[in-house]
Coordinates of C-alpha atoms in Angstrom, one line a residue:
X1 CA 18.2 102.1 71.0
X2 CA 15.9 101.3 68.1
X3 CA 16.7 100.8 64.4
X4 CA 16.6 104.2 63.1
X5 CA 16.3 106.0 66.5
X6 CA 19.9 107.2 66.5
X7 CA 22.2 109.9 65.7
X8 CA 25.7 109.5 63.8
X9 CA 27.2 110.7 67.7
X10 CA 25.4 107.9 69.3
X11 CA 26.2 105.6 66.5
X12 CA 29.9 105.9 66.7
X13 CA 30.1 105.8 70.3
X14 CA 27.9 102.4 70.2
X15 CA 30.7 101.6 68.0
X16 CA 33.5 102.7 70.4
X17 CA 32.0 101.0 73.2
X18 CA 32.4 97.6 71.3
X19 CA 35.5 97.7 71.7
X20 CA 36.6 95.9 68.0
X21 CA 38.0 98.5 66.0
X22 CA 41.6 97.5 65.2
X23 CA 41.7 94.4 67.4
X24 CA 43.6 91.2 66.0
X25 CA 41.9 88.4 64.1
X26 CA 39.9 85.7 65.5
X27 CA 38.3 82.4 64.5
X28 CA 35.3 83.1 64.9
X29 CA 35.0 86.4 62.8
X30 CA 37.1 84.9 60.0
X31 CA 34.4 81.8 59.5
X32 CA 31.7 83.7 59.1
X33 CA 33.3 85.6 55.9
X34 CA 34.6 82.2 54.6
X35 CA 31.3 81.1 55.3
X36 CA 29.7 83.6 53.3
X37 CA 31.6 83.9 50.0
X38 CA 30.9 79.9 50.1
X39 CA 27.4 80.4 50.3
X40 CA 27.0 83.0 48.2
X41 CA 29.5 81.8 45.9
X42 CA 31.8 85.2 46.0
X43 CA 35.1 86.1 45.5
X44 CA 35.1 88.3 48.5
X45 CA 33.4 88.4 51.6
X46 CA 34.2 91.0 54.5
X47 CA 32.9 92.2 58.2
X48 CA 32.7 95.9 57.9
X49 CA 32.8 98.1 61.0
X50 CA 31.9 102.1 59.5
X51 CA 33.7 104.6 61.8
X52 CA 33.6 108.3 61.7
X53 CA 36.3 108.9 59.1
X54 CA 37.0 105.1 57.7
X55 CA 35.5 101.6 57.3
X56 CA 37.3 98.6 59.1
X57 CA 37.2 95.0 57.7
X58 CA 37.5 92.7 61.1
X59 CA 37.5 89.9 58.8
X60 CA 37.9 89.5 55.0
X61 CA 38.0 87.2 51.9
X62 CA 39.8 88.3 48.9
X63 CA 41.0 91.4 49.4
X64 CA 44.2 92.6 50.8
X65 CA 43.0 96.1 52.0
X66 CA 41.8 96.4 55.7
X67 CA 40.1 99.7 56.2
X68 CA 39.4 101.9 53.4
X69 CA 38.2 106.6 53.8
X70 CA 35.1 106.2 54.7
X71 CA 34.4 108.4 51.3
X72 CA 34.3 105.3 49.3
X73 CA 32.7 103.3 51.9
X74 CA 29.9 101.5 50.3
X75 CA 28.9 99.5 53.7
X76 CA 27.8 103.1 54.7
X77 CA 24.9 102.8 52.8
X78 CA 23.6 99.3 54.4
X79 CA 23.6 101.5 57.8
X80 CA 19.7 103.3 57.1
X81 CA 18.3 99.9 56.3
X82 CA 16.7 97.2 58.1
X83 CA 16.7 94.3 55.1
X84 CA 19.3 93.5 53.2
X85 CA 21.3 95.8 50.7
X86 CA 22.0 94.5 47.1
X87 CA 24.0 96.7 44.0
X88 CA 23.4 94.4 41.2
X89 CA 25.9 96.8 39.3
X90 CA 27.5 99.4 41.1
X91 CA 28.3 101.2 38.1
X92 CA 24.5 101.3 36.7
X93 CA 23.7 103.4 40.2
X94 CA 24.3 106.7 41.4
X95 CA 25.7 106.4 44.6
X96 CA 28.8 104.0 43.9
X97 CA 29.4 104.7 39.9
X98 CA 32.0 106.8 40.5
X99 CA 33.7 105.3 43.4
X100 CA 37.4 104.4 43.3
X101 CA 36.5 100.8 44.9
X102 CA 34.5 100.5 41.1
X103 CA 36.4 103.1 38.8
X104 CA 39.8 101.6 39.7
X105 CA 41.1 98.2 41.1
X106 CA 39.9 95.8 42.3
X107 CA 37.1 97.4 40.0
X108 CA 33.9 96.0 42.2
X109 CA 30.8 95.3 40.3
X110 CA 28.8 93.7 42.5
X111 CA 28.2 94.2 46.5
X112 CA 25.4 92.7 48.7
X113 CA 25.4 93.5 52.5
X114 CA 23.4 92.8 56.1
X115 CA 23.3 95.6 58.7
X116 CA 25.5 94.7 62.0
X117 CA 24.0 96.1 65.0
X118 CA 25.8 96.8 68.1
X119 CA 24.2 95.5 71.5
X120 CA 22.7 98.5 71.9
X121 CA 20.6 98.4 68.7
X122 CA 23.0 101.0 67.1
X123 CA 24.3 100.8 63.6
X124 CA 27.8 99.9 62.9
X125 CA 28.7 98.3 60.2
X126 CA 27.6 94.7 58.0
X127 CA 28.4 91.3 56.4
X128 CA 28.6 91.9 53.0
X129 CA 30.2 89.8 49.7
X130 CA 31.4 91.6 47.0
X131 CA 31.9 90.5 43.0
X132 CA 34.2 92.4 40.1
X133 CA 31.2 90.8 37.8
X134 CA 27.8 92.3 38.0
X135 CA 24.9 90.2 39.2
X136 CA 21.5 91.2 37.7
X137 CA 19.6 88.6 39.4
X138 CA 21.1 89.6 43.1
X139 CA 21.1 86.6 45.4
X140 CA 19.4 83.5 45.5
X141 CA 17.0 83.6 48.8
X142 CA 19.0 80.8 50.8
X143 CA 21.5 83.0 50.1
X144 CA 20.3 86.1 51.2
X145 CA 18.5 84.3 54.1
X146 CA 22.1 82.8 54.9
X147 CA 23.8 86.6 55.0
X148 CA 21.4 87.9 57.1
X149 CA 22.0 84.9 59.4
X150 CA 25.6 85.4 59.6
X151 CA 25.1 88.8 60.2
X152 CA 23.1 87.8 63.1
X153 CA 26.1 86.0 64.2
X154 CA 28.5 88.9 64.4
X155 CA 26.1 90.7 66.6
X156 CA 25.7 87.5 68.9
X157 CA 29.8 88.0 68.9
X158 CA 29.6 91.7 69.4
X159 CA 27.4 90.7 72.8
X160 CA 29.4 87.8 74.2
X161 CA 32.2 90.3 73.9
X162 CA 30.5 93.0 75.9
X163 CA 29.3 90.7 78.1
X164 CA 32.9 89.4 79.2
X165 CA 33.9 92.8 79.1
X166 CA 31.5 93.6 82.1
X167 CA 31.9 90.3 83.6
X168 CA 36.0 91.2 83.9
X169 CA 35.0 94.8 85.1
X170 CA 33.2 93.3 87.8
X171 CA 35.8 90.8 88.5
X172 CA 38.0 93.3 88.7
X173 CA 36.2 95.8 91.5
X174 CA 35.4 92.7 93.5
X175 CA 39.4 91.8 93.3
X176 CA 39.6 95.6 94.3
X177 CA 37.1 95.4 96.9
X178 CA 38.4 91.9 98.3
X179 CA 42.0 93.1 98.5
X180 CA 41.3 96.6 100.2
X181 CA 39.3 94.9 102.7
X182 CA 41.1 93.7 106.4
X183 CA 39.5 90.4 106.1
X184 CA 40.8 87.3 104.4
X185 CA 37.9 86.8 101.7
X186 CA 37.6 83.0 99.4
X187 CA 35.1 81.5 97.3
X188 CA 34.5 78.1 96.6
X189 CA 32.6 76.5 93.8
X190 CA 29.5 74.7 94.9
X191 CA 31.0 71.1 95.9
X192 CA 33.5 73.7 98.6
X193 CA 36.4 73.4 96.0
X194 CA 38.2 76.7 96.7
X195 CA 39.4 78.6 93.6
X196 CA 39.9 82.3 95.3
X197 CA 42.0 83.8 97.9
X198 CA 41.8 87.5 98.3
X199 CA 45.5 89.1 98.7
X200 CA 44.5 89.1 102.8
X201 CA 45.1 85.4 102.8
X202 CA 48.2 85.3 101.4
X203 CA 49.5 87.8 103.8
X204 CA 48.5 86.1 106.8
X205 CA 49.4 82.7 105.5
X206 CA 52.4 83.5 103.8
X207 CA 51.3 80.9 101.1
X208 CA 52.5 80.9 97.5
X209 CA 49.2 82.2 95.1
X210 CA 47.1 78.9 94.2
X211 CA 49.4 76.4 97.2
X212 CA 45.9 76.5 98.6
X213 CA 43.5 75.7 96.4
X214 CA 40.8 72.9 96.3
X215 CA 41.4 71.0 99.5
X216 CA 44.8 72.7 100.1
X217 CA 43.1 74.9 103.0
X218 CA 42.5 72.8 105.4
X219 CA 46.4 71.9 106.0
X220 CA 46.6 75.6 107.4
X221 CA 44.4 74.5 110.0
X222 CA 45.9 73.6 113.8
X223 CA 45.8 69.9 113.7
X224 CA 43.5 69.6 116.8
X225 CA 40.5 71.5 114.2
X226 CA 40.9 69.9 111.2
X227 CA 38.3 67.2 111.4
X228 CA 35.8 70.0 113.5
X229 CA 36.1 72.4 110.7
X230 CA 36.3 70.2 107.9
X231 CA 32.9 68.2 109.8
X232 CA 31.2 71.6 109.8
X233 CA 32.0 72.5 106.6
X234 CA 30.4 69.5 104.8
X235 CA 27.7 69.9 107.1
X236 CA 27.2 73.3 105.3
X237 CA 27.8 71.9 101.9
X238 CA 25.3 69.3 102.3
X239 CA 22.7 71.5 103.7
X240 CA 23.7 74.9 102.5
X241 CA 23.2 76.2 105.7
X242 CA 25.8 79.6 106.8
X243 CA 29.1 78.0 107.8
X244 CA 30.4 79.8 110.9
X245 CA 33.6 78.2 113.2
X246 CA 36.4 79.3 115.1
X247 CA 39.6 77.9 114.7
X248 CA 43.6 78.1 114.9
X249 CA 44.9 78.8 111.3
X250 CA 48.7 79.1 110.6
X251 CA 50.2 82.4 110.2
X252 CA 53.2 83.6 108.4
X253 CA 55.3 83.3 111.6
X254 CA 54.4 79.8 112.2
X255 CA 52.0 80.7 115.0
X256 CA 48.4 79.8 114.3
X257 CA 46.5 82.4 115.7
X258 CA 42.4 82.4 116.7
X259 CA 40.1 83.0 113.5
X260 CA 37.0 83.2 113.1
X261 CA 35.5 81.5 109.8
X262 CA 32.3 82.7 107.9
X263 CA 30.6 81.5 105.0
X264 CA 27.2 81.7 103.3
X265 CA 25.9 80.5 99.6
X266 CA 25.0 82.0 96.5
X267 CA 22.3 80.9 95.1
X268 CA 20.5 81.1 91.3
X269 CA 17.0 82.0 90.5
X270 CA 16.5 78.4 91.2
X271 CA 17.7 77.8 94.4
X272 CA 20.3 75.9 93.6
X273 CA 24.2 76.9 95.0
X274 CA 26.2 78.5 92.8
X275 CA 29.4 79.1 94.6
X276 CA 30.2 79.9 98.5
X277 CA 31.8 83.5 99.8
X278 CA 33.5 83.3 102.9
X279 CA 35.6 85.3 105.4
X280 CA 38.2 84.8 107.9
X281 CA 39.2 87.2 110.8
X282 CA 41.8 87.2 112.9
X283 CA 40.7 87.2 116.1
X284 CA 43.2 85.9 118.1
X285 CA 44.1 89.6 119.5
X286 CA 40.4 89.6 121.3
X287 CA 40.3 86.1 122.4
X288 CA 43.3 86.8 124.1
X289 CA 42.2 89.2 126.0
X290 CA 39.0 87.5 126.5
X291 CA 40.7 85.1 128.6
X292 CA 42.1 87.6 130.1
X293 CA 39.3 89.4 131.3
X294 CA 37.9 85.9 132.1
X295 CA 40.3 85.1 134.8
X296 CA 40.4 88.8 136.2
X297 CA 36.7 87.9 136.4
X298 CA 36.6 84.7 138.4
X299 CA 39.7 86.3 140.4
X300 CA 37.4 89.0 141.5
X301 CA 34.1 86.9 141.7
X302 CA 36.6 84.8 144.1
X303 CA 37.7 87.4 146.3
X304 CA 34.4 88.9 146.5
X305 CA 33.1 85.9 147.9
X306 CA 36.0 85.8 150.4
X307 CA 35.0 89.2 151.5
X308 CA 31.3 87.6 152.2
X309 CA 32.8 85.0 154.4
X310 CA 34.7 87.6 156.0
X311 CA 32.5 89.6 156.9
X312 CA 29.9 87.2 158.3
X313 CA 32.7 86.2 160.4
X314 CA 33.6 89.4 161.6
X315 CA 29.8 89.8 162.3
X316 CA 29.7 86.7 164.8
X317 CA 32.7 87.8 166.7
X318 CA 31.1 91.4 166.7
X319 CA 28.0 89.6 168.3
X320 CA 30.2 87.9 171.1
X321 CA 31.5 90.6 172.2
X322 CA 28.2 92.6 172.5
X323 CA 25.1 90.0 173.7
X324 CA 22.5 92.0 173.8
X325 CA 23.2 92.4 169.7
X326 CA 22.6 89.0 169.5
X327 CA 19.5 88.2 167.7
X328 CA 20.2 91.5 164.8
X329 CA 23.8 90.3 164.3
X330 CA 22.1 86.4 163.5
X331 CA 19.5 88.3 161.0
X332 CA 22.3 90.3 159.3
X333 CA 24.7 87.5 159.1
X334 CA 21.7 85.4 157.6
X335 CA 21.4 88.3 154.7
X336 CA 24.9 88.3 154.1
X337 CA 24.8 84.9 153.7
X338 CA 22.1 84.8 151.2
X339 CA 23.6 87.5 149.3
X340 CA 27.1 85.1 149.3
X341 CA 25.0 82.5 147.9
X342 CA 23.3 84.4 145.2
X343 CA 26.8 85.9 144.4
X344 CA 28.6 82.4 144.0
X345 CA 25.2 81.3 142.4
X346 CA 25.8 83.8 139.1
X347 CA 29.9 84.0 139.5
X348 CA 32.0 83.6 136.4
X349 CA 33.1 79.9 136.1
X350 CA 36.4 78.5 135.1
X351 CA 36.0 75.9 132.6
X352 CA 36.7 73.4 135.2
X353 CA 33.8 74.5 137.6
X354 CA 31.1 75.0 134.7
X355 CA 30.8 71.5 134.0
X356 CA 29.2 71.6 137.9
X357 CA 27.5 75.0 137.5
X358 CA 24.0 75.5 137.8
X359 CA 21.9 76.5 134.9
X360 CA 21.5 79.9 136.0
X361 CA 17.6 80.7 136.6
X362 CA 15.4 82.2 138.4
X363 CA 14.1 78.6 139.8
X364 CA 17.5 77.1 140.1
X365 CA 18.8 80.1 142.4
X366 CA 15.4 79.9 144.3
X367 CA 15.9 76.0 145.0
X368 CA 19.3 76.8 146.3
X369 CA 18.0 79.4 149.0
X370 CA 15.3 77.1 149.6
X371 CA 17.5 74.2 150.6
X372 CA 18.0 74.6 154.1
X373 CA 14.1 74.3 154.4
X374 CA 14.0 70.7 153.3
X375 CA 11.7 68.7 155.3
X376 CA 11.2 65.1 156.1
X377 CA 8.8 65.3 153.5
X378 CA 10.2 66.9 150.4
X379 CA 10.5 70.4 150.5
X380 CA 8.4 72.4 152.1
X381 CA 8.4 75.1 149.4
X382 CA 7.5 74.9 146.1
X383 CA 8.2 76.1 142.8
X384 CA 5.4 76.2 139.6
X385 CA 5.2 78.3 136.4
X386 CA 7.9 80.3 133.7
X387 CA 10.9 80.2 134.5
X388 CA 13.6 82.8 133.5
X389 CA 17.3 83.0 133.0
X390 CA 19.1 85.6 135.8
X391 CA 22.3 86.9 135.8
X392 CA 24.3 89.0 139.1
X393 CA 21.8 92.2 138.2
X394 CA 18.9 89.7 139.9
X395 CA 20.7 87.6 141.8
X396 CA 20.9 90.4 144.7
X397 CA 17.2 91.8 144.3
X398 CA 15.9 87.8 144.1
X399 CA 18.2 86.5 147.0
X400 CA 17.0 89.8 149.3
X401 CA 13.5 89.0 148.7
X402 CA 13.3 85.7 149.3
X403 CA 15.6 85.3 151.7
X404 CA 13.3 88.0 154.1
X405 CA 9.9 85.8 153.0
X406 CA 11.7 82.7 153.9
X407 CA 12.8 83.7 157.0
X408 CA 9.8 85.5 158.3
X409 CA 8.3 82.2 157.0
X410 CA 9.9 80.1 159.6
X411 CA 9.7 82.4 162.7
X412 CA 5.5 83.6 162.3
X413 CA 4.2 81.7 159.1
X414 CA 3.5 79.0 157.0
X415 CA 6.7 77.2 157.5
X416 CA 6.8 77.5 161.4
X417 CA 4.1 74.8 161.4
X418 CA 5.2 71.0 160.5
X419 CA 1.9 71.3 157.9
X420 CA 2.3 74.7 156.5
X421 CA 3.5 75.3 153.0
X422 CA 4.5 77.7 150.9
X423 CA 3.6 77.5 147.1
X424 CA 5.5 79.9 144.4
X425 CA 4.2 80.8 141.0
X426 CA 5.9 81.8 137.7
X427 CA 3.8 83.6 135.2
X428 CA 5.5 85.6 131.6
X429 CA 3.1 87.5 130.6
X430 CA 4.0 89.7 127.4
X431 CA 7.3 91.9 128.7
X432 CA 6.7 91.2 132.8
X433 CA 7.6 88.6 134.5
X434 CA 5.5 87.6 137.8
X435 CA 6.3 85.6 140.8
X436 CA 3.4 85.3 143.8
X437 CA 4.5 83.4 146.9
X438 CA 1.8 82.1 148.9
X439 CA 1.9 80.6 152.2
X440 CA -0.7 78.1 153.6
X441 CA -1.4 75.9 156.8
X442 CA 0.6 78.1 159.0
X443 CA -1.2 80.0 161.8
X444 CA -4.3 82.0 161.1
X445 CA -3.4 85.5 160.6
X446 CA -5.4 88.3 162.2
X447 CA -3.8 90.9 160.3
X448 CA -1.3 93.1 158.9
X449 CA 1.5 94.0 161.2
X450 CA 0.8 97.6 162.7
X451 CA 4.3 98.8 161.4
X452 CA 6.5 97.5 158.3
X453 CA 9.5 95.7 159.3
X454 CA 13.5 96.1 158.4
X455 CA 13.3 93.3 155.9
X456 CA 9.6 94.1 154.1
X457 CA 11.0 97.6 153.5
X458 CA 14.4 95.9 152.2
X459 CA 13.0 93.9 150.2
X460 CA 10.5 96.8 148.7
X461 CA 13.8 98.7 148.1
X462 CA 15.5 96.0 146.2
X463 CA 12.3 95.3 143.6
X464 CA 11.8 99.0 142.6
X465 CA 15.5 100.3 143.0
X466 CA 17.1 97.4 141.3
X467 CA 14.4 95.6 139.2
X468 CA 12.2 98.6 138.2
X469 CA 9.2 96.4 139.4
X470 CA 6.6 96.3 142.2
X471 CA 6.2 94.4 145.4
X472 CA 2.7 94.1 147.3
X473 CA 1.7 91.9 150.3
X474 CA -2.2 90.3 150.6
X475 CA -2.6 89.6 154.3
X476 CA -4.9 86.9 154.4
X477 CA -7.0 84.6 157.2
X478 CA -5.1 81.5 155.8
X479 CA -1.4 82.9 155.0
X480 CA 0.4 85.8 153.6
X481 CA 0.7 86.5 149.5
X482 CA 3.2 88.7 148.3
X483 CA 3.1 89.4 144.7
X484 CA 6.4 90.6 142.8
X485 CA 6.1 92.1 139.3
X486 CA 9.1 93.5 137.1
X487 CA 10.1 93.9 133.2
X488 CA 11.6 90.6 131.8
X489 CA 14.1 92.3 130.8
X490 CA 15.4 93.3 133.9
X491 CA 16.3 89.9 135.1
X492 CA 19.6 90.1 132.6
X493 CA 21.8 92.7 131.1
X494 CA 21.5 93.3 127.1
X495 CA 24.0 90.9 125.2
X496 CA 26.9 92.8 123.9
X497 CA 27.4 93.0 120.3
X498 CA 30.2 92.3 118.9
X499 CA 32.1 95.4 116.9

């Protein structure tokens, strides 16, 4: 709001929202009227606020009143003007000659006064320094210069008020918001000294209010991730990089339960750190069952690979008892095989048998089925190209395909020869992923075969059913290429996000 751009509604509820009417006294109010009668050499100085129906004095000098009708209010008359207001004689003008505050005691003669805006521009009131003897020549200029200064000075008092009126209504809705929330929320100041615990933490912890504070935290840690968390956390403080750990924090039982801790930086225009907000969850509950699920997993991935073993056993004794089933029980047991393979290849591990796992890849599950065809040499098959990370959903379709390539390999192509050689590229191109398997040095070929075989059809089956991809074969003089193309994204399951 502007200097005369307001209304007397707007005025006074500029004036209301200062919030000063009828408060107590305060240095820094009182100052500025002692500093003003000195100045101007006065008997009385006051800090006028102009309600609706009465003037206030927030501060005063020589008078005992504190508020006076607003009838004989002569700070009123400052309110319509910019500069500063001077009654040489208050009796010799119009306005104020017959004004109790002049016709009676303390019988005023004099008055000089400097608008008091409030922060939003509004008029509310003024500086002023009164005299019972009237003052022809007005004020000196220092001294009018002077009143208009500490004038200024009541409005720059008006504002720091507001402002830590807003800054404790904003403290207060984060409080809100910080204690409604199921999190345990802190803040540190930019060195990581903590200064705030929302009421979450204090719940959990069962920790008197402020037991925490500075370094106090870290005590609530398990003992065995102390010197991890408190490592991390200077690592974030030094770098201001996020802060993110889990660890085992003491709860009210005397349990310390999972948690996961999060923090990030607040920064100023500048860059620079201003304070770190963090969070803790509780997250115990779901680790737990985690676990849980973890060794149901490797249970199952166990007894699945039992059933594998099983049944290429049952397939051998099958084949004894019938000999003319021979050579097909050999090829299925071979398949079943493979499949075992690729199974234990992408199995959960138990955190004693992941040390020894595999990374798992497309290359480092291709080099395992490839094993057994180690020659003298080196092996006989190679692997060049992109390589891609697998889990069980390509395991299957991989080990399948492959394992039919390899095989036919041995009996009619490159690999059935001590020279031949089979060389396998890896190409990423944008969302596919390609492999080509090409055989050389193996008998001439003369052709495709005049019908497709059990295992080329199987293996057709397992790119498009399972991989969403395409398999075609090249029949060429010097060896066979077989070319296998499917989304990248097939070759793993989306991550889950956590809830």
């Amino acid at each position: 709001m502007t200097r005369g751009a307001w209304t007397e509604d707007a005025r006074l509820a500029s004036l209301r929202a200062t919030g000063i009417l009828d408060t107590a006294a305060e240095t820094a109010f009182d100052d500025i009227v002692r500093l003003a009668a000195l100045v101007c050499e006065a008997p009385m100085a006051i800090i006028s606020f102009v309600g609706g129906d009465r003037q206030w004095f927030k501060a005063k000098v020589g008078l005992e009143i504190s508020e006076t009708p607003i009838q004989v209010s002569i700070c009123q008359h400052v309110l319509s003007c910019d500069d500063l207001v001077v009654f040489p004689d208050l009796t010799q003008d119009g306005r104020t000659a017959g004004n109790p505050l002049v016709t009676e005691p303390p019988a005023l003669r004099f008055y000089a006064g400097a608008r008091v805006d409030a922060p939003d521009g509004a008029p509310i009131g003024s500086v002023a320094v009164l005299d019972t003897a009237p003052r022809p020549q007005g004020l000196s200029a220092d001294q009018a210069e002077t009143l208009l200064a500490l004038a200024r000075q009541v409005m720059a008092q008006l504002a720091l008020r507001a402002q830590a009126v807003r800054l404790k209504d904003g403290e207060n809705r984060f409080r809100a918001i910080a204690d409604s929330m199921p999190q345990m929320v802190w803040s540190t100041l930019p060195d990581g000294y903590h200064d705030y615990y929302n009421a979450r933490w204090y719940e959990f912890t069962g920790t008197p209010p402020g037991s925490t504070d500075g370094e106090g935290w870290s005590g609530m840690f398990h003992p065995d991730d102390q010197d991890r968390a408190r490592a991390l956390w200077s690592h974030s403080l030094e770098t201001g990089e996020p802060y993110e750990i889990e660890y085992r924090l003491r709860h009210h039982s005397g349990a310390y339960r999972w948690t996961l801790g999060r923090a990030l930086p607040i920064r100023d225009e500048a860059g620079q750190i201003t304070r770190w907000f963090g969070t803790c969850t509780d997250i115990d509950d779901a680790k737990r069952l985690a676990q849980e699920r973890e060794l149901v997993s490797q249970e199952l991935s166990h007894r699945i690979k039992n059933i594998f073993a099983v049944i290429s056993g049952l397939i051998s004794l099958s084949a004894r008892n019938h000999p003319q089933s021979k050579a097909y029980a050999a090829a299925l047991r071979d398949r079943v095989m493979a499949l075992g393979r690729a199974h234990d290849f992408v199995r959960p591990h138990s955190n004693a048998s992941r040390s020894t796992a595999r990374a798992a890849t497309a290359f480092a599950l291709l080099g395992e089925l490839f094993a057994p065809y180690e020659g003298a040499g080196g092996l006989r098959i190679s692997l060049a190209g992109d390589d891609i990370a697998i889990d069980d959903r390509a395991a299957t379709p991989l080990a399948l395909i492959f394992h039919e390539l390899a095989t036919n390999a041995a009996k009619y192509g490159a690999l059935s020869t001590p020279d031949g050689h089979v060389a396998i590229t890896a190409k990423r191109t944008g969302d596919d992923y390609q492999l080509v398997w090409t055989e050389s040095g193996g008998p001439a070929i003369a052709g495709p075969p005049p019908a497709e075989g059990f295992g080329s059809t199987l293996s057709k089956v397992s790119v498009e059913g399972q991989l969403g991809g395409t398999l075609s074969r090249e029949w060429r003089p010097e060896g066979l290429v077989v070319r296998m193309s499917a989304p990248a994204t097939a070759y793993t399951r989306p991550s889950r996000v956590s809830q």
